[in-house]
Short mmCIF file of C-alpha atoms in Angstrom, two decimals:
data_model
loop_
_atom_site.label_atom_id
_atom_site.label_comp_id
_atom_site.label_asym_id
_atom_site.label_seq_id
_atom_site.Cartn_x
_atom_site.Cartn_y
_atom_site.Cartn_z
CA MET A 14 51.07 -59.39 34.73
CA LYS A 15 50.73 -59.86 30.50
CA GLN A 16 47.44 -58.55 29.06
CA PRO A 17 45.80 -61.13 27.55
CA ILE A 18 44.90 -61.38 23.94
CA TYR A 19 41.31 -59.84 23.82
CA LEU A 20 38.93 -62.16 21.75
CA ASP A 21 35.98 -61.31 23.00
CA TYR A 22 34.57 -58.77 20.94
CA GLN A 23 31.01 -60.19 21.45
CA ALA A 24 30.96 -59.02 24.55
CA THR A 25 32.62 -55.68 24.03
CA THR A 26 34.50 -53.70 21.71
CA PRO A 27 37.36 -51.25 22.12
CA CYS A 28 36.27 -47.78 21.63
CA ASP A 29 38.00 -47.29 18.44
CA PRO A 30 40.74 -44.09 18.70
CA ARG A 31 39.52 -42.44 16.18
CA VAL A 32 35.98 -42.20 17.93
CA PHE A 33 37.03 -41.52 20.92
CA GLU A 34 39.09 -38.17 19.32
CA ILE A 35 35.71 -36.98 17.94
CA MET A 36 33.99 -37.72 21.48
CA ALA A 37 36.88 -35.66 23.43
CA PRO A 38 35.89 -32.13 23.21
CA TYR A 39 32.50 -32.83 24.05
CA PHE A 40 33.52 -33.70 27.48
CA THR A 41 35.62 -30.22 28.29
CA GLN A 42 34.84 -27.93 25.61
CA VAL A 43 31.53 -28.45 24.15
CA TYR A 44 29.54 -29.26 27.30
CA GLY A 45 26.42 -27.52 26.91
CA ASN A 46 22.38 -29.43 27.43
CA ALA A 47 21.38 -29.72 24.18
CA ALA A 48 17.90 -29.18 25.39
CA SER A 49 19.34 -25.52 26.06
CA ARG A 50 17.79 -23.26 23.51
CA SER A 51 18.98 -20.06 25.24
CA HIS A 52 22.65 -19.83 24.24
CA ALA A 53 25.62 -21.33 22.38
CA PHE A 54 26.50 -24.10 24.51
CA GLY A 55 23.23 -25.68 24.37
CA TRP A 56 22.78 -24.61 20.22
CA GLN A 57 26.02 -26.27 19.87
CA ALA A 58 25.46 -29.71 21.78
CA GLU A 59 22.02 -29.52 19.83
CA GLU A 60 23.93 -29.62 16.51
CA ALA A 61 26.24 -32.40 17.50
CA VAL A 62 23.33 -34.45 18.51
CA SER A 63 21.55 -33.76 15.09
CA ASN A 64 24.65 -34.64 13.38
CA ALA A 65 25.10 -37.85 15.12
CA ARG A 66 21.57 -39.06 14.91
CA ALA A 67 21.98 -38.27 10.95
CA GLN A 68 24.77 -40.66 11.05
CA VAL A 69 23.15 -43.16 13.09
CA ALA A 70 19.88 -43.11 10.62
CA ALA A 71 21.92 -43.47 7.72
CA ALA A 72 23.81 -46.52 9.22
CA ILE A 73 20.39 -48.05 9.46
CA GLY A 74 18.49 -46.91 6.28
CA ALA A 75 16.52 -44.83 9.04
CA HIS A 76 15.17 -40.92 8.70
CA GLU A 77 16.64 -39.34 11.82
CA LYS A 78 13.36 -38.27 13.40
CA GLU A 79 12.81 -42.43 13.85
CA ILE A 80 16.21 -42.39 15.91
CA ILE A 81 15.59 -42.28 19.78
CA PHE A 82 19.00 -42.05 21.81
CA THR A 83 19.11 -44.44 25.11
CA SER A 84 21.34 -45.90 27.45
CA GLY A 85 22.03 -48.76 25.57
CA SER A 86 20.36 -51.74 23.80
CA THR A 87 19.12 -52.74 27.16
CA GLU A 88 17.15 -49.85 27.51
CA ALA A 89 15.84 -49.42 23.82
CA ILE A 90 14.89 -53.42 24.49
CA ASN A 91 12.29 -52.17 27.39
CA LEU A 92 11.71 -49.36 26.00
CA ALA A 93 10.51 -51.25 22.54
CA MET A 94 8.91 -54.41 23.78
CA LYS A 95 6.91 -52.58 27.00
CA GLY A 96 5.80 -49.34 25.23
CA VAL A 97 4.35 -51.32 22.42
CA VAL A 98 2.29 -53.21 24.89
CA ASP A 99 1.30 -49.92 26.84
CA MET A 100 -0.08 -48.74 23.89
CA TYR A 101 -1.51 -51.47 21.75
CA GLY A 102 -2.36 -54.04 24.07
CA LYS A 103 -5.92 -53.89 25.48
CA LYS A 104 -6.79 -52.47 28.26
CA ASP A 105 -9.92 -54.03 28.84
CA GLY A 106 -9.81 -58.04 30.29
CA ASP A 107 -7.27 -60.09 31.91
CA CYS A 108 -4.95 -60.24 28.38
CA PRO A 109 -3.09 -57.07 26.84
CA GLY A 110 -2.21 -59.07 23.77
CA HIS A 111 0.17 -61.68 22.68
CA ILE A 112 3.88 -61.54 21.94
CA VAL A 113 6.17 -63.91 19.67
CA THR A 114 9.87 -64.14 20.82
CA SER A 115 12.73 -66.77 21.19
CA LEU A 116 14.51 -68.90 23.51
CA ALA A 117 17.84 -67.10 22.32
CA GLU A 118 16.94 -64.11 22.65
CA HIS A 119 19.35 -62.18 25.08
CA LYS A 120 18.79 -62.18 28.74
CA ALA A 121 17.18 -58.65 27.92
CA VAL A 122 14.47 -59.50 25.98
CA LEU A 123 13.72 -62.46 27.78
CA ASP A 124 13.21 -61.29 31.45
CA THR A 125 11.46 -58.36 29.46
CA ALA A 126 9.18 -60.81 28.02
CA LYS A 127 8.70 -62.55 31.38
CA HIS A 128 8.07 -58.84 33.02
CA LEU A 129 5.24 -58.62 30.59
CA GLU A 130 3.85 -62.31 31.11
CA SER A 131 3.78 -61.70 34.78
CA LEU A 132 1.46 -58.15 33.47
CA GLY A 133 -1.28 -60.93 31.85
CA VAL A 134 0.70 -60.66 28.33
CA GLN A 135 0.50 -64.19 26.47
CA VAL A 136 4.39 -64.40 25.20
CA THR A 137 5.06 -67.48 22.69
CA TYR A 138 9.19 -68.63 22.75
CA LEU A 139 9.89 -70.18 19.62
CA LYS A 140 12.55 -73.00 19.52
CA PRO A 141 15.52 -72.19 17.05
CA ASP A 142 16.82 -75.40 14.91
CA GLN A 143 19.85 -76.86 15.79
CA TYR A 144 21.66 -74.19 14.46
CA GLY A 145 19.92 -71.23 16.40
CA ARG A 146 17.89 -69.87 13.04
CA HIS A 147 14.27 -69.30 13.21
CA SER A 148 12.30 -69.24 9.68
CA ALA A 149 9.52 -66.91 8.56
CA GLU A 150 7.09 -69.71 8.76
CA GLN A 151 7.93 -70.55 11.96
CA VAL A 152 6.95 -67.17 12.89
CA ALA A 153 3.76 -67.38 11.18
CA GLU A 154 2.54 -70.64 12.75
CA ALA A 155 2.98 -68.77 16.07
CA LEU A 156 0.93 -66.03 14.90
CA GLN A 157 -2.71 -65.47 16.64
CA ASP A 158 -5.36 -62.59 16.23
CA ASN A 159 -4.31 -60.77 19.05
CA THR A 160 -0.49 -60.58 18.34
CA LEU A 161 0.99 -57.10 19.45
CA LEU A 162 4.76 -58.17 18.23
CA VAL A 163 7.28 -60.02 17.11
CA ALA A 164 10.60 -59.80 18.85
CA ILE A 165 13.41 -61.70 17.21
CA MET A 166 17.42 -60.92 16.81
CA TRP A 167 19.19 -59.82 14.10
CA VAL A 168 22.45 -61.86 14.94
CA ASN A 169 23.03 -63.94 18.26
CA ASN A 170 25.17 -62.84 20.53
CA GLU A 171 26.28 -66.32 21.50
CA ILE A 172 26.70 -68.19 18.13
CA GLY A 173 26.68 -65.58 15.69
CA THR A 174 23.68 -67.06 13.41
CA VAL A 175 21.74 -64.36 11.21
CA ASN A 176 18.18 -64.62 11.16
CA PRO A 177 15.96 -64.36 8.30
CA ILE A 178 15.37 -60.68 9.10
CA ALA A 179 13.81 -59.54 5.77
CA GLU A 180 11.55 -62.46 5.53
CA ILE A 181 10.14 -62.31 8.65
CA GLY A 182 9.91 -58.56 8.32
CA LYS A 183 7.56 -59.14 5.33
CA LEU A 184 5.71 -61.72 7.32
CA CYS A 185 4.87 -58.89 9.92
CA LYS A 186 3.92 -56.68 7.11
CA GLU A 187 1.67 -58.97 5.90
CA ARG A 188 -0.19 -59.85 8.92
CA GLN A 189 0.21 -55.92 10.24
CA VAL A 190 1.94 -57.29 13.28
CA LEU A 191 4.82 -54.82 14.90
CA PHE A 192 8.36 -56.24 14.24
CA PHE A 193 10.93 -55.58 17.05
CA CYS A 194 14.40 -56.82 15.97
CA ASP A 195 17.59 -56.31 18.32
CA ALA A 196 20.66 -55.53 15.97
CA THR A 197 23.17 -55.23 18.97
CA GLN A 198 25.24 -57.81 17.04
CA ALA A 199 24.34 -57.16 13.69
CA VAL A 200 25.20 -53.31 13.11
CA GLY A 201 28.94 -53.24 11.77
CA LYS A 202 28.74 -56.83 10.58
CA VAL A 203 25.91 -57.17 8.49
CA PRO A 204 23.91 -54.88 6.07
CA VAL A 205 21.34 -53.23 8.23
CA ASP A 206 18.48 -51.87 6.56
CA VAL A 207 15.38 -51.04 8.06
CA GLU A 208 12.99 -50.38 5.22
CA ALA A 209 14.62 -53.66 2.88
CA ALA A 210 14.01 -55.84 6.16
CA GLY A 211 10.49 -54.26 6.82
CA VAL A 212 11.92 -53.78 10.92
CA ASP A 213 9.28 -51.35 12.67
CA LEU A 214 11.47 -50.82 15.94
CA LEU A 215 15.12 -51.83 16.30
CA CYS A 216 18.24 -51.17 18.87
CA LEU A 217 21.76 -50.95 18.69
CA SER A 218 24.68 -50.28 21.17
CA GLY A 219 27.30 -48.38 20.84
CA HIS A 220 29.97 -50.55 22.37
CA LYS A 221 29.71 -52.91 20.17
CA VAL A 222 30.79 -51.16 17.59
CA TYR A 223 33.74 -49.95 18.55
CA GLY A 224 31.79 -46.88 20.26
CA PRO A 225 31.89 -45.99 24.07
CA LYS A 226 29.54 -47.89 26.90
CA GLY A 227 26.37 -46.51 28.00
CA VAL A 228 24.44 -45.04 25.02
CA GLY A 229 22.89 -46.67 22.29
CA ALA A 230 19.82 -45.85 19.95
CA LEU A 231 16.06 -47.31 19.23
CA TYR A 232 14.84 -47.03 15.80
CA VAL A 233 11.03 -46.03 15.74
CA ARG A 234 9.30 -46.95 12.64
CA ARG A 235 7.24 -43.74 11.92
CA ARG A 236 5.55 -44.16 8.56
CA LYS A 237 4.03 -47.43 7.20
CA PRO A 238 2.72 -47.70 9.89
CA ARG A 239 3.65 -45.01 12.47
CA VAL A 240 4.76 -46.54 15.39
CA ARG A 241 3.64 -45.25 18.99
CA LEU A 242 5.47 -46.10 22.17
CA VAL A 243 4.48 -44.85 26.14
CA ALA A 244 7.52 -43.99 27.51
CA GLN A 245 9.06 -46.27 30.39
CA MET A 246 10.56 -42.98 31.99
CA ASP A 247 8.83 -39.80 33.26
CA GLY A 248 10.89 -36.14 33.02
CA GLY A 249 11.58 -33.80 31.08
CA GLY A 250 9.86 -35.16 27.39
CA HIS A 251 13.36 -34.99 25.62
CA GLU A 252 13.56 -37.38 22.23
CA ARG A 253 9.84 -36.74 21.17
CA GLY A 254 8.59 -37.80 24.44
CA MET A 255 9.38 -41.54 24.28
CA ARG A 256 12.62 -41.03 26.16
CA SER A 257 13.75 -38.47 29.00
CA GLY A 258 16.62 -37.29 30.60
CA THR A 259 18.83 -35.28 29.74
CA LEU A 260 21.26 -36.22 26.75
CA ASN A 261 24.49 -38.02 27.13
CA VAL A 262 26.56 -35.58 24.38
CA PRO A 263 29.70 -36.66 24.16
CA GLY A 264 28.35 -40.61 24.20
CA ILE A 265 26.16 -39.84 21.00
CA VAL A 266 28.42 -38.06 19.11
CA GLY A 267 30.71 -41.50 19.86
CA LEU A 268 28.11 -43.24 18.79
CA GLY A 269 27.30 -41.41 15.57
CA ALA A 270 30.67 -41.77 14.79
CA ALA A 271 31.31 -45.53 15.58
CA CYS A 272 28.03 -46.44 13.01
CA GLU A 273 29.62 -44.05 10.20
CA ILE A 274 32.80 -45.93 10.53
CA ALA A 275 30.90 -48.99 10.86
CA VAL A 276 29.32 -49.18 7.71
CA ARG A 277 31.90 -46.75 5.57
CA ASP A 278 34.50 -50.01 6.52
CA LEU A 279 31.85 -52.89 7.19
CA GLU A 280 33.35 -54.89 3.83
CA LYS A 281 36.86 -54.18 5.67
CA ASP A 282 35.96 -54.89 8.87
CA ARG A 283 34.23 -58.04 7.28
CA ALA A 284 37.21 -59.43 5.32
CA HIS A 285 39.52 -58.91 8.20
CA SER A 286 37.75 -60.60 10.68
CA ARG A 287 36.65 -63.54 8.18
CA ALA A 288 40.22 -63.84 7.38
CA LEU A 289 41.42 -64.38 10.65
CA ARG A 290 38.04 -66.66 11.80
CA ASP A 291 38.99 -68.99 9.02
CA ARG A 292 42.48 -69.13 9.71
CA PHE A 293 42.01 -69.90 13.74
CA GLU A 294 39.31 -72.50 12.98
CA GLU A 295 41.57 -74.26 10.22
CA LYS A 296 43.91 -74.41 12.97
CA ILE A 297 42.05 -75.75 15.17
CA PHE A 298 40.41 -78.70 13.36
CA ALA A 299 43.28 -79.93 12.15
CA ALA A 300 44.88 -80.16 15.61
CA LEU A 301 42.09 -81.27 17.63
CA ASP A 302 39.33 -84.42 17.36
CA HIS A 303 35.61 -83.68 18.52
CA VAL A 304 35.48 -80.42 18.05
CA HIS A 305 31.77 -78.90 17.22
CA ARG A 306 30.78 -75.98 15.95
CA ASN A 307 27.86 -74.09 17.31
CA GLY A 308 25.82 -72.00 15.12
CA HIS A 309 25.25 -72.02 11.46
CA PRO A 310 27.21 -73.23 9.07
CA GLU A 311 26.63 -70.26 6.36
CA HIS A 312 24.36 -67.84 8.12
CA ARG A 313 26.75 -66.66 10.52
CA VAL A 314 28.73 -63.43 11.19
CA ASP A 315 32.42 -63.60 10.08
CA MET A 316 33.66 -62.59 13.33
CA CYS A 317 32.73 -65.37 15.58
CA SER A 318 33.47 -68.93 15.97
CA ASN A 319 31.94 -70.57 19.18
CA LEU A 320 33.32 -74.35 19.44
CA SER A 321 32.45 -77.41 21.74
CA PHE A 322 35.51 -79.22 22.62
CA ALA A 323 34.01 -82.81 23.73
CA TYR A 324 35.06 -84.06 26.78
CA VAL A 325 36.56 -80.87 28.41
CA GLU A 326 34.60 -78.64 30.49
CA GLY A 327 34.63 -75.13 29.54
CA GLU A 328 35.61 -73.54 32.88
CA SER A 329 38.75 -75.52 33.07
CA LEU A 330 39.59 -74.89 29.62
CA ILE A 331 39.28 -71.17 30.36
CA MET A 332 41.73 -71.85 33.07
CA GLY A 333 44.09 -73.43 30.72
CA ILE A 334 44.05 -70.56 28.46
CA SER A 335 44.62 -67.77 30.47
CA GLY A 336 46.40 -66.22 28.13
CA LEU A 337 43.40 -65.25 26.13
CA ALA A 338 40.02 -62.85 26.67
CA VAL A 339 37.38 -65.13 25.82
CA SER A 340 33.90 -66.48 27.04
CA SER A 341 32.52 -69.95 27.83
CA GLY A 342 28.86 -71.21 27.43
CA SER A 343 29.17 -73.22 30.48
CA ALA A 344 28.28 -71.29 33.61
CA CYS A 345 29.81 -73.06 36.43
CA THR A 346 31.22 -70.36 37.77
CA SER A 347 27.59 -68.97 39.21
CA ALA A 348 25.64 -71.35 42.08
CA SER A 349 23.09 -72.29 39.54
CA LEU A 350 25.52 -74.51 37.16
CA GLU A 351 23.35 -73.67 34.51
CA PRO A 352 24.81 -74.25 30.27
CA SER A 353 24.14 -71.51 28.12
CA HIS A 354 20.52 -71.40 27.61
CA VAL A 355 21.31 -70.46 23.77
CA LEU A 356 22.96 -73.90 23.32
CA MET A 357 20.58 -75.67 25.52
CA SER A 358 17.64 -73.90 23.20
CA MET A 359 19.28 -75.45 19.99
CA GLY A 360 19.43 -78.80 21.41
CA VAL A 361 23.32 -79.19 21.95
CA GLY A 362 22.91 -81.10 24.96
CA ASP A 363 24.47 -80.37 28.42
CA GLU A 364 27.71 -81.87 27.50
CA LEU A 365 28.46 -80.01 24.86
CA ALA A 366 26.98 -76.63 26.35
CA HIS A 367 29.37 -77.12 29.66
CA SER A 368 32.43 -77.66 26.52
CA SER A 369 31.86 -74.42 24.48
CA ILE A 370 33.84 -71.56 24.21
CA ARG A 371 33.33 -68.20 22.05
CA TYR A 372 35.74 -66.55 20.29
CA GLY A 373 34.95 -63.16 18.52
CA PHE A 374 37.80 -61.63 15.99
CA GLY A 375 37.54 -57.74 15.50
CA ARG A 376 39.04 -54.81 13.93
CA PHE A 377 42.07 -54.87 16.23
CA THR A 378 42.65 -58.56 16.18
CA THR A 379 46.54 -59.87 14.15
CA GLU A 380 47.21 -62.68 12.89
CA ALA A 381 49.85 -63.35 15.77
CA ASP A 382 46.96 -62.92 18.00
CA VAL A 383 44.84 -66.10 15.80
CA ASP A 384 47.88 -67.76 16.18
CA GLU A 385 48.25 -67.61 19.77
CA ALA A 386 44.74 -67.84 20.70
CA ALA A 387 45.06 -71.44 18.39
CA GLU A 388 48.06 -72.91 20.23
CA GLN A 389 47.30 -71.96 23.62
CA THR A 390 43.74 -73.76 23.08
CA ILE A 391 45.34 -76.63 21.57
CA ALA A 392 47.67 -76.83 24.24
CA ALA A 393 44.88 -76.81 26.69
CA VAL A 394 42.67 -78.82 25.43
CA ASN A 395 45.29 -81.76 24.59
CA LYS A 396 46.17 -81.63 28.78
CA LEU A 397 42.64 -81.43 29.76
CA ARG A 398 42.03 -84.63 27.65
CA GLU A 399 44.63 -86.39 29.07
CA LEU A 400 43.30 -85.56 32.48
CA SER A 401 39.47 -86.72 30.96
CA PRO A 402 37.54 -90.04 32.18
CA LEU A 403 35.40 -89.16 29.59
CA TYR A 404 38.21 -89.15 26.57
CA GLU A 405 39.89 -91.92 27.95
CA MET A 406 36.07 -93.67 27.65
CA VAL A 407 35.25 -93.00 24.14
CA GLN A 408 39.13 -94.12 23.54
CA GLU A 409 38.32 -97.41 25.13
CA GLY A 410 35.36 -97.24 22.84
CA ILE A 411 32.69 -96.80 25.26
CA ASP A 412 29.23 -95.04 24.21
CA LEU A 413 29.24 -92.34 26.91
CA SER A 414 25.16 -92.27 26.89
CA THR A 415 24.85 -95.85 27.85
CA VAL A 416 26.85 -95.40 30.95
CA GLN A 417 24.77 -95.05 34.26
CA TRP A 418 26.13 -91.59 36.03
CA THR A 419 25.10 -90.75 39.36
CA ALA A 420 24.06 -87.24 38.92
CA HIS A 421 24.22 -84.73 41.90
CA MET B 21 36.73 -65.58 39.62
CA ALA B 22 39.92 -65.79 41.26
CA TYR B 23 40.97 -69.44 42.15
CA SER B 24 43.26 -69.69 45.56
CA ASP B 25 47.23 -70.72 45.06
CA LYS B 26 46.55 -73.94 45.88
CA VAL B 27 43.51 -74.68 43.22
CA LEU B 28 45.76 -73.10 40.47
CA ASP B 29 48.87 -75.60 41.70
CA HIS B 30 47.01 -78.70 41.37
CA TYR B 31 45.35 -77.35 38.07
CA ASN B 32 48.93 -76.73 36.89
CA ASN B 33 50.38 -79.71 38.24
CA PRO B 34 47.78 -82.21 38.86
CA ARG B 35 49.19 -85.43 40.80
CA ASN B 36 49.08 -88.87 40.26
CA VAL B 37 46.67 -88.54 36.71
CA GLY B 38 46.34 -91.66 35.62
CA SER B 39 44.52 -95.07 35.26
CA MET B 40 44.98 -98.46 36.65
CA ASP B 41 43.65 -101.74 35.35
CA LYS B 42 40.11 -101.93 36.60
CA LYS B 43 39.88 -105.49 36.34
CA SER B 44 42.61 -105.95 38.97
CA ASN B 45 41.73 -107.48 42.40
CA ASP B 46 43.92 -105.20 44.71
CA VAL B 47 42.27 -102.19 42.63
CA GLY B 48 39.24 -100.10 43.37
CA THR B 49 37.51 -97.94 40.84
CA GLY B 50 34.99 -94.92 41.55
CA VAL B 51 33.16 -93.18 38.86
CA VAL B 52 31.39 -90.24 40.44
CA GLY B 53 29.37 -86.92 38.75
CA ALA B 54 27.54 -86.94 35.19
CA PRO B 55 28.63 -85.11 32.34
CA GLU B 56 25.51 -83.05 32.09
CA CYS B 57 26.22 -81.47 35.38
CA GLY B 58 29.68 -80.33 34.06
CA ASP B 59 31.80 -83.00 36.25
CA VAL B 60 32.51 -86.58 36.19
CA MET B 61 35.40 -87.92 38.25
CA LYS B 62 37.38 -91.20 38.30
CA LEU B 63 39.60 -92.16 40.99
CA GLN B 64 41.15 -95.49 41.67
CA ILE B 65 43.03 -97.08 44.80
CA GLN B 66 45.50 -99.81 44.79
CA VAL B 67 45.48 -101.84 48.00
CA GLU B 68 48.01 -104.03 49.40
CA GLY B 69 46.45 -105.47 53.19
CA ASP B 70 44.71 -103.09 54.65
CA THR B 71 46.98 -99.82 53.10
CA ILE B 72 46.30 -97.85 49.69
CA VAL B 73 49.47 -97.61 48.16
CA ASP B 74 48.80 -95.99 45.18
CA ALA B 75 45.95 -93.80 43.84
CA LYS B 76 45.13 -92.28 40.28
CA PHE B 77 42.72 -89.77 39.13
CA LYS B 78 41.31 -88.39 35.88
CA THR B 79 38.66 -85.64 36.25
CA PHE B 80 36.01 -84.15 33.95
CA GLY B 81 35.35 -80.62 35.49
CA CYS B 82 36.41 -77.27 36.37
CA GLY B 83 39.66 -76.32 37.90
CA SER B 84 38.27 -76.66 41.05
CA ALA B 85 36.92 -80.31 40.77
CA ILE B 86 40.38 -81.07 39.31
CA ALA B 87 42.07 -79.90 42.09
CA SER B 88 39.99 -81.48 44.80
CA SER B 89 40.41 -85.43 43.19
CA SER B 90 44.05 -84.38 42.67
CA LEU B 91 44.47 -83.32 46.63
CA ALA B 92 42.12 -86.55 47.53
CA THR B 93 44.57 -89.37 45.58
CA GLU B 94 47.39 -87.46 47.68
CA TRP B 95 45.68 -87.78 51.00
CA VAL B 96 44.61 -91.44 50.60
CA LYS B 97 48.20 -92.72 49.44
CA GLY B 98 49.58 -94.40 52.85
CA ARG B 99 46.55 -94.45 54.60
CA THR B 100 44.53 -97.84 55.43
CA ILE B 101 40.75 -97.95 54.21
CA ASP B 102 39.33 -96.80 57.50
CA GLU B 103 41.42 -93.72 57.88
CA ALA B 104 40.74 -92.58 53.81
CA LEU B 105 36.66 -93.18 54.71
CA LYS B 106 37.43 -90.65 57.36
CA ILE B 107 38.23 -87.47 54.80
CA SER B 108 35.97 -85.24 54.79
CA ASN B 109 34.82 -82.78 52.32
CA THR B 110 35.06 -80.02 54.70
CA GLU B 111 38.74 -80.87 54.82
CA ILE B 112 39.38 -80.32 51.50
CA VAL B 113 37.55 -76.89 51.28
CA GLU B 114 39.54 -75.76 53.47
CA GLU B 115 42.73 -77.02 52.14
CA LEU B 116 41.77 -75.78 49.04
CA SER B 117 39.92 -72.47 50.30
CA LEU B 118 37.05 -73.25 47.93
CA PRO B 119 34.66 -70.71 47.81
CA PRO B 120 30.66 -71.38 48.45
CA VAL B 121 29.84 -72.27 45.29
CA LYS B 122 32.70 -74.85 44.60
CA ILE B 123 31.80 -77.03 47.58
CA HIS B 124 29.77 -79.32 45.19
CA CYS B 125 33.18 -79.96 43.80
CA SER B 126 34.80 -81.35 47.42
CA VAL B 127 31.34 -83.61 47.79
CA LEU B 128 32.04 -85.45 44.49
CA ALA B 129 36.11 -85.90 45.72
CA GLU B 130 34.69 -87.08 48.97
CA ASP B 131 32.13 -89.39 47.17
CA ALA B 132 34.89 -91.16 44.70
CA ILE B 133 37.12 -92.04 47.68
CA LYS B 134 34.26 -93.74 48.92
CA ALA B 135 33.12 -94.99 45.72
CA ALA B 136 36.61 -96.43 44.92
CA ILE B 137 36.75 -98.07 48.80
CA GLU B 138 33.34 -99.72 48.34
CA ASP B 139 34.18 -101.04 44.72
CA PHE B 140 37.45 -102.87 46.19
CA LYS B 141 35.59 -103.58 49.27
CA LYS B 142 33.37 -105.55 47.19
CA LYS B 143 36.14 -107.52 44.73
CA ARG B 144 37.84 -108.32 48.13
CA ASP B 145 34.50 -109.88 49.50
CA ALA B 146 33.81 -112.00 46.50
CA GLY B 147 37.28 -113.14 46.26
CA GLN B 148 36.95 -114.29 49.74
#
């Protein structure tokens, strides 16, 4: 079977061969435990880790002492949110404090928030605007006297919308509330600087930036203010006591190299993916009617195109474009039949949410890939609209919102 | 997720796609489902005497929903109305090897057949 064209760069990226090459010796030759202080194997591993720490810190404008290596963003999110509540939450009384987050956050943030709610924490879930974006004013209105943390993502993983992080950061500084930002989809796609953005805690992940899977980092501010966290895993006290567990040296080396390349090649990568994305969208909009773009028209990352093809159901469309590796906003494959929570939170509506496909264009995507993707998509949409009773009704001039459906 | 060969076949070569004149007295039309649930089926039958001589469908839905309705049009053709009413969703599930999460697609196809027959009967009774 011919491999499909990979256009799911938001889900994960291939490891850049340059990164893999740098990692390789740390599996077989430099295999020491970075915590071993008594011999050269350990010293070499520690040196590699400290070099990677500096690379990650430089990529986000942080100091190397502010970087905690984790297994990825999910772990970093858990550590940041639970660690803050455990450290700063009120110990007496029923409610440890209040958190402000967004309905459009990744499940890792939402589920952690739900867990904290079960422990008595009060959580405000902000509804984004129709483009999936939040304003600092909206966050300001949600702040309370007992607010411990604001958790808003930099770039949304489904629609690519970019939040005004520096404005939210400034607000949080003024109100002396900690600000945690999930930057998993931001690093390598937009400039990320924790000082300029006023972020106190920030997470990133290796496999979203052409690095390896299973490794990520949490930035923890150490000055103005010094942020402290209660560790969520007991053990040997690695990572300044915040994250125990033997360091994943090859992974960390890969993360460091990947971050360095991501920052060095940022403008090149952006221009490349923007050209491809624009080429793709031009072809789609020229050939098809009733296509809706999900996400912000300007404030979105260059590599993302989330489109709803009205009157065509997402899963059947995925079947029709079997030569493309993409994701659908419709989760009809699960028993719940729930469309994407992000699109729903933006008020996109069930119908268009069921009809959405997310395309991602990355470092290794070619013009030929894009042309093929557009061609397959156009053919499949046309075919499925031939089959669609909804498209037929619309052609006949029927307003679908006036039809009495038999919901099941 | 993996689809059965029969679902893929119906998806790639759907049978009896199209529309009939829903105002015609010998045509029964059934539209079931809702766009917000992710599937809508329209199934139409043309009846001579008591026998379904032709059937057409259009479906908005996943591959299994398309296959279920495509199969339903094949099965009702040539049957009498009473025979067609006996087609149950479990037969469709078996024929297409639908997984549990896709059983609702077969239920919808059964409902579509019943709705089309009901529509036809209503017209026939009104005409008498």
